[in-house]
């Protein structure tokens, strides 16, 4: 039996040495991981979990304070909404921004509607303007910068001549005003 093991060792010497080296290397890595890296990983995970918990606690606010902040924000917004008697001024500002942008104004139509459950009027304004693409784009930018509660509901652009830069735009805007007179 010993003779057979010696012959096997002599014939497969390189393979057995490689297996022994791999076994020693594997044991060494196992010891290094358990002795050195595992505690570092555990402490890193603990600090990560602690930081996540701190962020979660800091992000939570008292429900009453969040509600009060929302009420205050609504009061600020409603104070900025003009009264319905100021509709001519608001539509005048929209038309002035069209002229300033360099677009020509076609037809302008509006229809007032009450907003259910709110003391608001929504004036649906549709208008057609035309001009260069840059002027139309500037007009849209000016509408978005308007300080009144004005919402662009939709636009449609058309160009009848491919060789000219003139663009026609149909735009639908909602202008919100307070329904009561005294504001």
PDB file of C-alpha atoms in Angstrom:
ATOM      1  CA  UNK A   1       0.000   0.000   0.000  1.00  0.00           C
ATOM      2  CA  UNK A   2       2.807   2.400   0.866  1.00  0.00           C
ATOM      3  CA  UNK A   3       4.517   1.457  -2.369  1.00  0.00           C
ATOM      4  CA  UNK A   4       1.376   2.326  -4.355  1.00  0.00           C
ATOM      5  CA  UNK A   5       1.105   5.716  -2.622  1.00  0.00           C
ATOM      6  CA  UNK A   6       4.771   6.483  -3.369  1.00  0.00           C
ATOM      7  CA  UNK A   7       4.328   5.628  -7.024  1.00  0.00           C
ATOM      8  CA  UNK A   8       1.176   7.749  -7.178  1.00  0.00           C
ATOM      9  CA  UNK A   9       3.008  10.640  -5.497  1.00  0.00           C
ATOM     10  CA  UNK A  10       5.937  10.371  -7.912  1.00  0.00           C
ATOM     11  CA  UNK A  11       3.678  10.206 -10.978  1.00  0.00           C
ATOM     12  CA  UNK A  12       1.301  12.991  -9.907  1.00  0.00           C
ATOM     13  CA  UNK A  13       3.795  15.091  -7.973  1.00  0.00           C
ATOM     14  CA  UNK A  14       3.041  18.403  -9.697  1.00  0.00           C
ATOM     15  CA  UNK A  15      -0.699  17.954  -9.370  1.00  0.00           C
ATOM     16  CA  UNK A  16      -0.482  17.085  -5.682  1.00  0.00           C
ATOM     17  CA  UNK A  17       1.807  20.055  -4.964  1.00  0.00           C
ATOM     18  CA  UNK A  18      -0.611  22.371  -6.780  1.00  0.00           C
ATOM     19  CA  UNK A  19      -3.522  20.954  -4.756  1.00  0.00           C
ATOM     20  CA  UNK A  20      -1.579  21.426  -1.509  1.00  0.00           C
ATOM     21  CA  UNK A  21      -0.736  25.037  -2.413  1.00  0.00           C
ATOM     22  CA  UNK A  22      -4.380  25.736  -3.277  1.00  0.00           C
ATOM     23  CA  UNK A  23      -5.505  24.167   0.013  1.00  0.00           C
ATOM     24  CA  UNK A  24      -3.067  26.307   2.026  1.00  0.00           C
ATOM     25  CA  UNK A  25      -4.096  29.410   0.075  1.00  0.00           C
ATOM     26  CA  UNK A  26      -7.780  28.652   0.643  1.00  0.00           C
ATOM     27  CA  UNK A  27      -7.247  28.206   4.384  1.00  0.00           C
ATOM     28  CA  UNK A  28      -5.238  31.441   4.509  1.00  0.00           C
ATOM     29  CA  UNK A  29      -7.976  33.400   2.730  1.00  0.00           C
ATOM     30  CA  UNK A  30     -10.649  31.925   5.004  1.00  0.00           C
ATOM     31  CA  UNK A  31      -8.700  33.019   8.092  1.00  0.00           C
ATOM     32  CA  UNK A  32      -8.076  36.497   6.637  1.00  0.00           C
ATOM     33  CA  UNK A  33     -11.736  37.003   5.802  1.00  0.00           C
ATOM     34  CA  UNK A  34     -13.007  35.827   9.174  1.00  0.00           C
ATOM     35  CA  UNK A  35     -10.323  37.539  11.234  1.00  0.00           C
ATOM     36  CA  UNK A  36      -9.942  40.843   9.392  1.00  0.00           C
ATOM     37  CA  UNK A  37     -12.656  41.592   6.829  1.00  0.00           C
ATOM     38  CA  UNK A  38     -15.784  40.257   8.545  1.00  0.00           C
ATOM     39  CA  UNK A  39     -15.594  42.689  11.503  1.00  0.00           C
ATOM     40  CA  UNK A  40     -14.953  45.594   9.110  1.00  0.00           C
ATOM     41  CA  UNK A  41     -17.951  44.613   6.974  1.00  0.00           C
ATOM     42  CA  UNK A  42     -20.185  44.269  10.030  1.00  0.00           C
ATOM     43  CA  UNK A  43     -19.147  47.687  11.382  1.00  0.00           C
ATOM     44  CA  UNK A  44     -19.655  49.290   7.948  1.00  0.00           C
ATOM     45  CA  UNK A  45     -23.136  47.780   7.667  1.00  0.00           C
ATOM     46  CA  UNK A  46     -23.993  48.992  11.170  1.00  0.00           C
ATOM     47  CA  UNK A  47     -22.868  52.549  10.396  1.00  0.00           C
ATOM     48  CA  UNK A  48     -24.774  52.460   7.067  1.00  0.00           C
ATOM     49  CA  UNK A  49     -27.955  51.335   8.822  1.00  0.00           C
ATOM     50  CA  UNK A  50     -27.476  54.027  11.470  1.00  0.00           C
ATOM     51  CA  UNK A  51     -27.100  56.734   8.805  1.00  0.00           C
ATOM     52  CA  UNK A  52     -30.194  55.494   6.933  1.00  0.00           C
ATOM     53  CA  UNK A  53     -32.188  55.559  10.165  1.00  0.00           C
ATOM     54  CA  UNK A  54     -31.027  59.128  10.945  1.00  0.00           C
ATOM     55  CA  UNK A  55     -32.032  60.305   7.463  1.00  0.00           C
ATOM     56  CA  UNK A  56     -35.429  58.634   7.795  1.00  0.00           C
ATOM     57  CA  UNK A  57     -36.050  60.252  11.185  1.00  0.00           C
ATOM     58  CA  UNK A  58     -34.902  63.666   9.929  1.00  0.00           C
ATOM     59  CA  UNK A  59     -37.184  63.400   6.887  1.00  0.00           C
ATOM     60  CA  UNK A  60     -40.259  62.695   8.977  1.00  0.00           C
ATOM     61  CA  UNK A  61     -42.116  65.692  10.237  1.00  0.00           C
ATOM     62  CA  UNK A  62     -45.002  66.096  12.570  1.00  0.00           C
ATOM     63  CA  UNK A  63     -48.299  65.628  10.721  1.00  0.00           C
ATOM     64  CA  UNK A  64     -49.759  68.748  12.290  1.00  0.00           C
ATOM     65  CA  UNK A  65     -46.825  70.906  11.182  1.00  0.00           C
ATOM     66  CA  UNK A  66     -47.010  69.533   7.619  1.00  0.00           C
ATOM     67  CA  UNK A  67     -50.749  70.262   7.548  1.00  0.00           C
ATOM     68  CA  UNK A  68     -50.207  73.787   8.896  1.00  0.00           C
ATOM     69  CA  UNK A  69     -47.479  74.425   6.318  1.00  0.00           C
ATOM     70  CA  UNK A  70     -49.873  73.291   3.573  1.00  0.00           C
ATOM     71  CA  UNK A  71     -52.606  75.610   4.863  1.00  0.00           C
ATOM     72  CA  UNK A  72     -50.136  78.516   4.937  1.00  0.00           C
ATOM     73  CA  UNK A  73     -49.027  77.751   1.364  1.00  0.00           C
ATOM     74  CA  UNK A  74     -52.646  77.683   0.180  1.00  0.00           C
ATOM     75  CA  UNK A  75     -53.276  81.058   1.845  1.00  0.00           C
ATOM     76  CA  UNK A  76     -50.218  82.530   0.104  1.00  0.00           C
ATOM     77  CA  UNK A  77     -51.353  81.207  -3.274  1.00  0.00           C
ATOM     78  CA  UNK A  78     -54.930  82.383  -2.854  1.00  0.00           C
ATOM     79  CA  UNK A  79     -53.675  85.849  -1.864  1.00  0.00           C
ATOM     80  CA  UNK A  80     -51.823  86.068  -5.192  1.00  0.00           C
ATOM     81  CA  UNK A  81     -54.886  85.179  -7.294  1.00  0.00           C
ATOM     82  CA  UNK A  82     -56.411  88.397  -8.643  1.00  0.00           C
ATOM     83  CA  UNK A  83     -60.111  89.233  -8.362  1.00  0.00           C
ATOM     84  CA  UNK A  84     -62.394  88.733 -11.338  1.00  0.00           C
ATOM     85  CA  UNK A  85     -62.619  92.520 -11.836  1.00  0.00           C
ATOM     86  CA  UNK A  86     -58.917  92.418 -12.764  1.00  0.00           C
ATOM     87  CA  UNK A  87     -59.514  90.172 -15.777  1.00  0.00           C
ATOM     88  CA  UNK A  88     -58.991  93.051 -18.276  1.00  0.00           C
ATOM     89  CA  UNK A  89     -55.591  93.800 -16.731  1.00  0.00           C
ATOM     90  CA  UNK A  90     -54.551  90.122 -16.780  1.00  0.00           C
ATOM     91  CA  UNK A  91     -55.635  89.567 -20.399  1.00  0.00           C
ATOM     92  CA  UNK A  92     -53.957  92.891 -21.249  1.00  0.00           C
ATOM     93  CA  UNK A  93     -50.705  91.584 -19.754  1.00  0.00           C
ATOM     94  CA  UNK A  94     -50.993  88.460 -21.918  1.00  0.00           C
ATOM     95  CA  UNK A  95     -51.613  90.548 -25.043  1.00  0.00           C
ATOM     96  CA  UNK A  96     -48.756  92.919 -24.137  1.00  0.00           C
ATOM     97  CA  UNK A  97     -46.376  89.984 -23.815  1.00  0.00           C
ATOM     98  CA  UNK A  98     -47.507  88.829 -27.272  1.00  0.00           C
ATOM     99  CA  UNK A  99     -46.729  92.235 -28.764  1.00  0.00           C
ATOM    100  CA  UNK A 100     -43.414  92.424 -26.894  1.00  0.00           C
ATOM    101  CA  UNK A 101     -42.435  88.996 -28.221  1.00  0.00           C
ATOM    102  CA  UNK A 102     -43.060  90.124 -31.791  1.00  0.00           C
ATOM    103  CA  UNK A 103     -46.035  87.936 -32.681  1.00  0.00           C
ATOM    104  CA  UNK A 104     -49.150  89.229 -34.376  1.00  0.00           C
ATOM    105  CA  UNK A 105     -52.418  88.477 -32.623  1.00  0.00           C
ATOM    106  CA  UNK A 106     -55.366  87.022 -34.495  1.00  0.00           C
ATOM    107  CA  UNK A 107     -58.640  86.195 -32.805  1.00  0.00           C
ATOM    108  CA  UNK A 108     -59.049  86.042 -29.025  1.00  0.00           C
ATOM    109  CA  UNK A 109     -62.008  84.239 -27.430  1.00  0.00           C
ATOM    110  CA  UNK A 110     -62.745  83.616 -23.780  1.00  0.00           C
ATOM    111  CA  UNK A 111     -65.357  81.842 -21.733  1.00  0.00           C
ATOM    112  CA  UNK A 112     -65.683  82.070 -17.923  1.00  0.00           C
ATOM    113  CA  UNK A 113     -66.428  78.937 -15.929  1.00  0.00           C
ATOM    114  CA  UNK A 114     -66.775  78.439 -12.186  1.00  0.00           C
ATOM    115  CA  UNK A 115     -64.539  75.916 -10.483  1.00  0.00           C
ATOM    116  CA  UNK A 116     -66.694  73.534  -8.452  1.00  0.00           C
ATOM    117  CA  UNK A 117     -66.084  73.576  -4.729  1.00  0.00           C
ATOM    118  CA  UNK A 118     -63.841  76.636  -4.931  1.00  0.00           C
ATOM    119  CA  UNK A 119     -64.416  80.370  -5.031  1.00  0.00           C
ATOM    120  CA  UNK A 120     -62.573  80.563  -8.354  1.00  0.00           C
ATOM    121  CA  UNK A 121     -63.399  81.468 -11.914  1.00  0.00           C
ATOM    122  CA  UNK A 122     -61.494  79.833 -14.742  1.00  0.00           C
ATOM    123  CA  UNK A 123     -61.441  81.894 -17.910  1.00  0.00           C
ATOM    124  CA  UNK A 124     -60.737  79.607 -20.855  1.00  0.00           C
ATOM    125  CA  UNK A 125     -58.937  81.818 -23.357  1.00  0.00           C
ATOM    126  CA  UNK A 126     -58.166  80.668 -26.876  1.00  0.00           C
ATOM    127  CA  UNK A 127     -56.138  82.830 -29.188  1.00  0.00           C
ATOM    128  CA  UNK A 128     -54.298  82.607 -32.449  1.00  0.00           C
ATOM    129  CA  UNK A 129     -50.920  84.241 -32.943  1.00  0.00           C
ATOM    130  CA  UNK A 130     -48.397  84.123 -35.741  1.00  0.00           C
ATOM    131  CA  UNK A 131     -44.805  85.138 -36.216  1.00  0.00           C
ATOM    132  CA  UNK A 132     -41.341  83.712 -36.499  1.00  0.00           C
ATOM    133  CA  UNK A 133     -40.598  80.518 -34.620  1.00  0.00           C
ATOM    134  CA  UNK A 134     -38.321  82.425 -32.216  1.00  0.00           C
ATOM    135  CA  UNK A 135     -41.051  85.000 -31.522  1.00  0.00           C
ATOM    136  CA  UNK A 136     -43.679  82.319 -30.867  1.00  0.00           C
ATOM    137  CA  UNK A 137     -41.263  80.482 -28.590  1.00  0.00           C
ATOM    138  CA  UNK A 138     -40.518  83.738 -26.748  1.00  0.00           C
ATOM    139  CA  UNK A 139     -44.256  84.351 -26.291  1.00  0.00           C
ATOM    140  CA  UNK A 140     -44.709  80.884 -24.768  1.00  0.00           C
ATOM    141  CA  UNK A 141     -41.782  81.541 -22.436  1.00  0.00           C
ATOM    142  CA  UNK A 142     -43.321  84.850 -21.373  1.00  0.00           C
ATOM    143  CA  UNK A 143     -46.625  83.108 -20.636  1.00  0.00           C
ATOM    144  CA  UNK A 144     -44.848  80.602 -18.418  1.00  0.00           C
ATOM    145  CA  UNK A 145     -43.131  83.420 -16.524  1.00  0.00           C
ATOM    146  CA  UNK A 146     -46.425  85.238 -15.939  1.00  0.00           C
ATOM    147  CA  UNK A 147     -46.966  85.882 -12.230  1.00  0.00           C
ATOM    148  CA  UNK A 148     -50.725  85.265 -12.412  1.00  0.00           C
ATOM    149  CA  UNK A 149     -52.310  81.829 -12.025  1.00  0.00           C
ATOM    150  CA  UNK A 150     -52.232  81.041 -15.737  1.00  0.00           C
ATOM    151  CA  UNK A 151     -52.103  77.520 -17.174  1.00  0.00           C
ATOM    152  CA  UNK A 152     -51.312  76.674 -20.799  1.00  0.00           C
ATOM    153  CA  UNK A 153     -53.839  73.950 -21.623  1.00  0.00           C
ATOM    154  CA  UNK A 154     -52.710  73.238 -25.167  1.00  0.00           C
ATOM    155  CA  UNK A 155     -51.049  74.565 -28.286  1.00  0.00           C
ATOM    156  CA  UNK A 156     -51.060  73.662 -31.933  1.00  0.00           C
ATOM    157  CA  UNK A 157     -48.464  74.911 -34.388  1.00  0.00           C
ATOM    158  CA  UNK A 158     -48.740  75.054 -38.142  1.00  0.00           C
ATOM    159  CA  UNK A 159     -46.618  76.293 -41.006  1.00  0.00           C
ATOM    160  CA  UNK A 160     -48.147  76.557 -44.456  1.00  0.00           C
ATOM    161  CA  UNK A 161     -44.921  77.378 -46.308  1.00  0.00           C
ATOM    162  CA  UNK A 162     -41.816  75.240 -45.810  1.00  0.00           C
ATOM    163  CA  UNK A 163     -39.555  78.000 -47.141  1.00  0.00           C
ATOM    164  CA  UNK A 164     -40.795  80.673 -44.732  1.00  0.00           C
ATOM    165  CA  UNK A 165     -40.162  80.749 -41.008  1.00  0.00           C
ATOM    166  CA  UNK A 166     -43.629  82.103 -40.236  1.00  0.00           C
ATOM    167  CA  UNK A 167     -45.478  79.904 -37.720  1.00  0.00           C
ATOM    168  CA  UNK A 168     -49.143  80.077 -36.762  1.00  0.00           C
ATOM    169  CA  UNK A 169     -50.076  78.967 -33.256  1.00  0.00           C
ATOM    170  CA  UNK A 170     -53.438  78.267 -31.672  1.00  0.00           C
ATOM    171  CA  UNK A 171     -53.122  78.385 -27.890  1.00  0.00           C
ATOM    172  CA  UNK A 172     -55.580  77.534 -25.131  1.00  0.00           C
ATOM    173  CA  UNK A 173     -54.947  79.096 -21.739  1.00  0.00           C
ATOM    174  CA  UNK A 174     -56.856  78.980 -18.447  1.00  0.00           C
ATOM    175  CA  UNK A 175     -56.669  82.106 -16.303  1.00  0.00           C
ATOM    176  CA  UNK A 176     -57.822  81.614 -12.722  1.00  0.00           C
ATOM    177  CA  UNK A 177     -59.404  84.515 -10.839  1.00  0.00           C
ATOM    178  CA  UNK A 178     -61.131  84.797  -7.494  1.00  0.00           C
ATOM    179  CA  UNK A 179     -64.897  84.633  -7.798  1.00  0.00           C
ATOM    180  CA  UNK A 180     -65.620  87.248  -5.167  1.00  0.00           C
ATOM    181  CA  UNK A 181     -65.426  90.918  -6.036  1.00  0.00           C
ATOM    182  CA  UNK A 182     -63.614  92.218  -2.989  1.00  0.00           C
ATOM    183  CA  UNK A 183     -60.233  90.524  -3.345  1.00  0.00           C
TER     184      UNK A 183
END
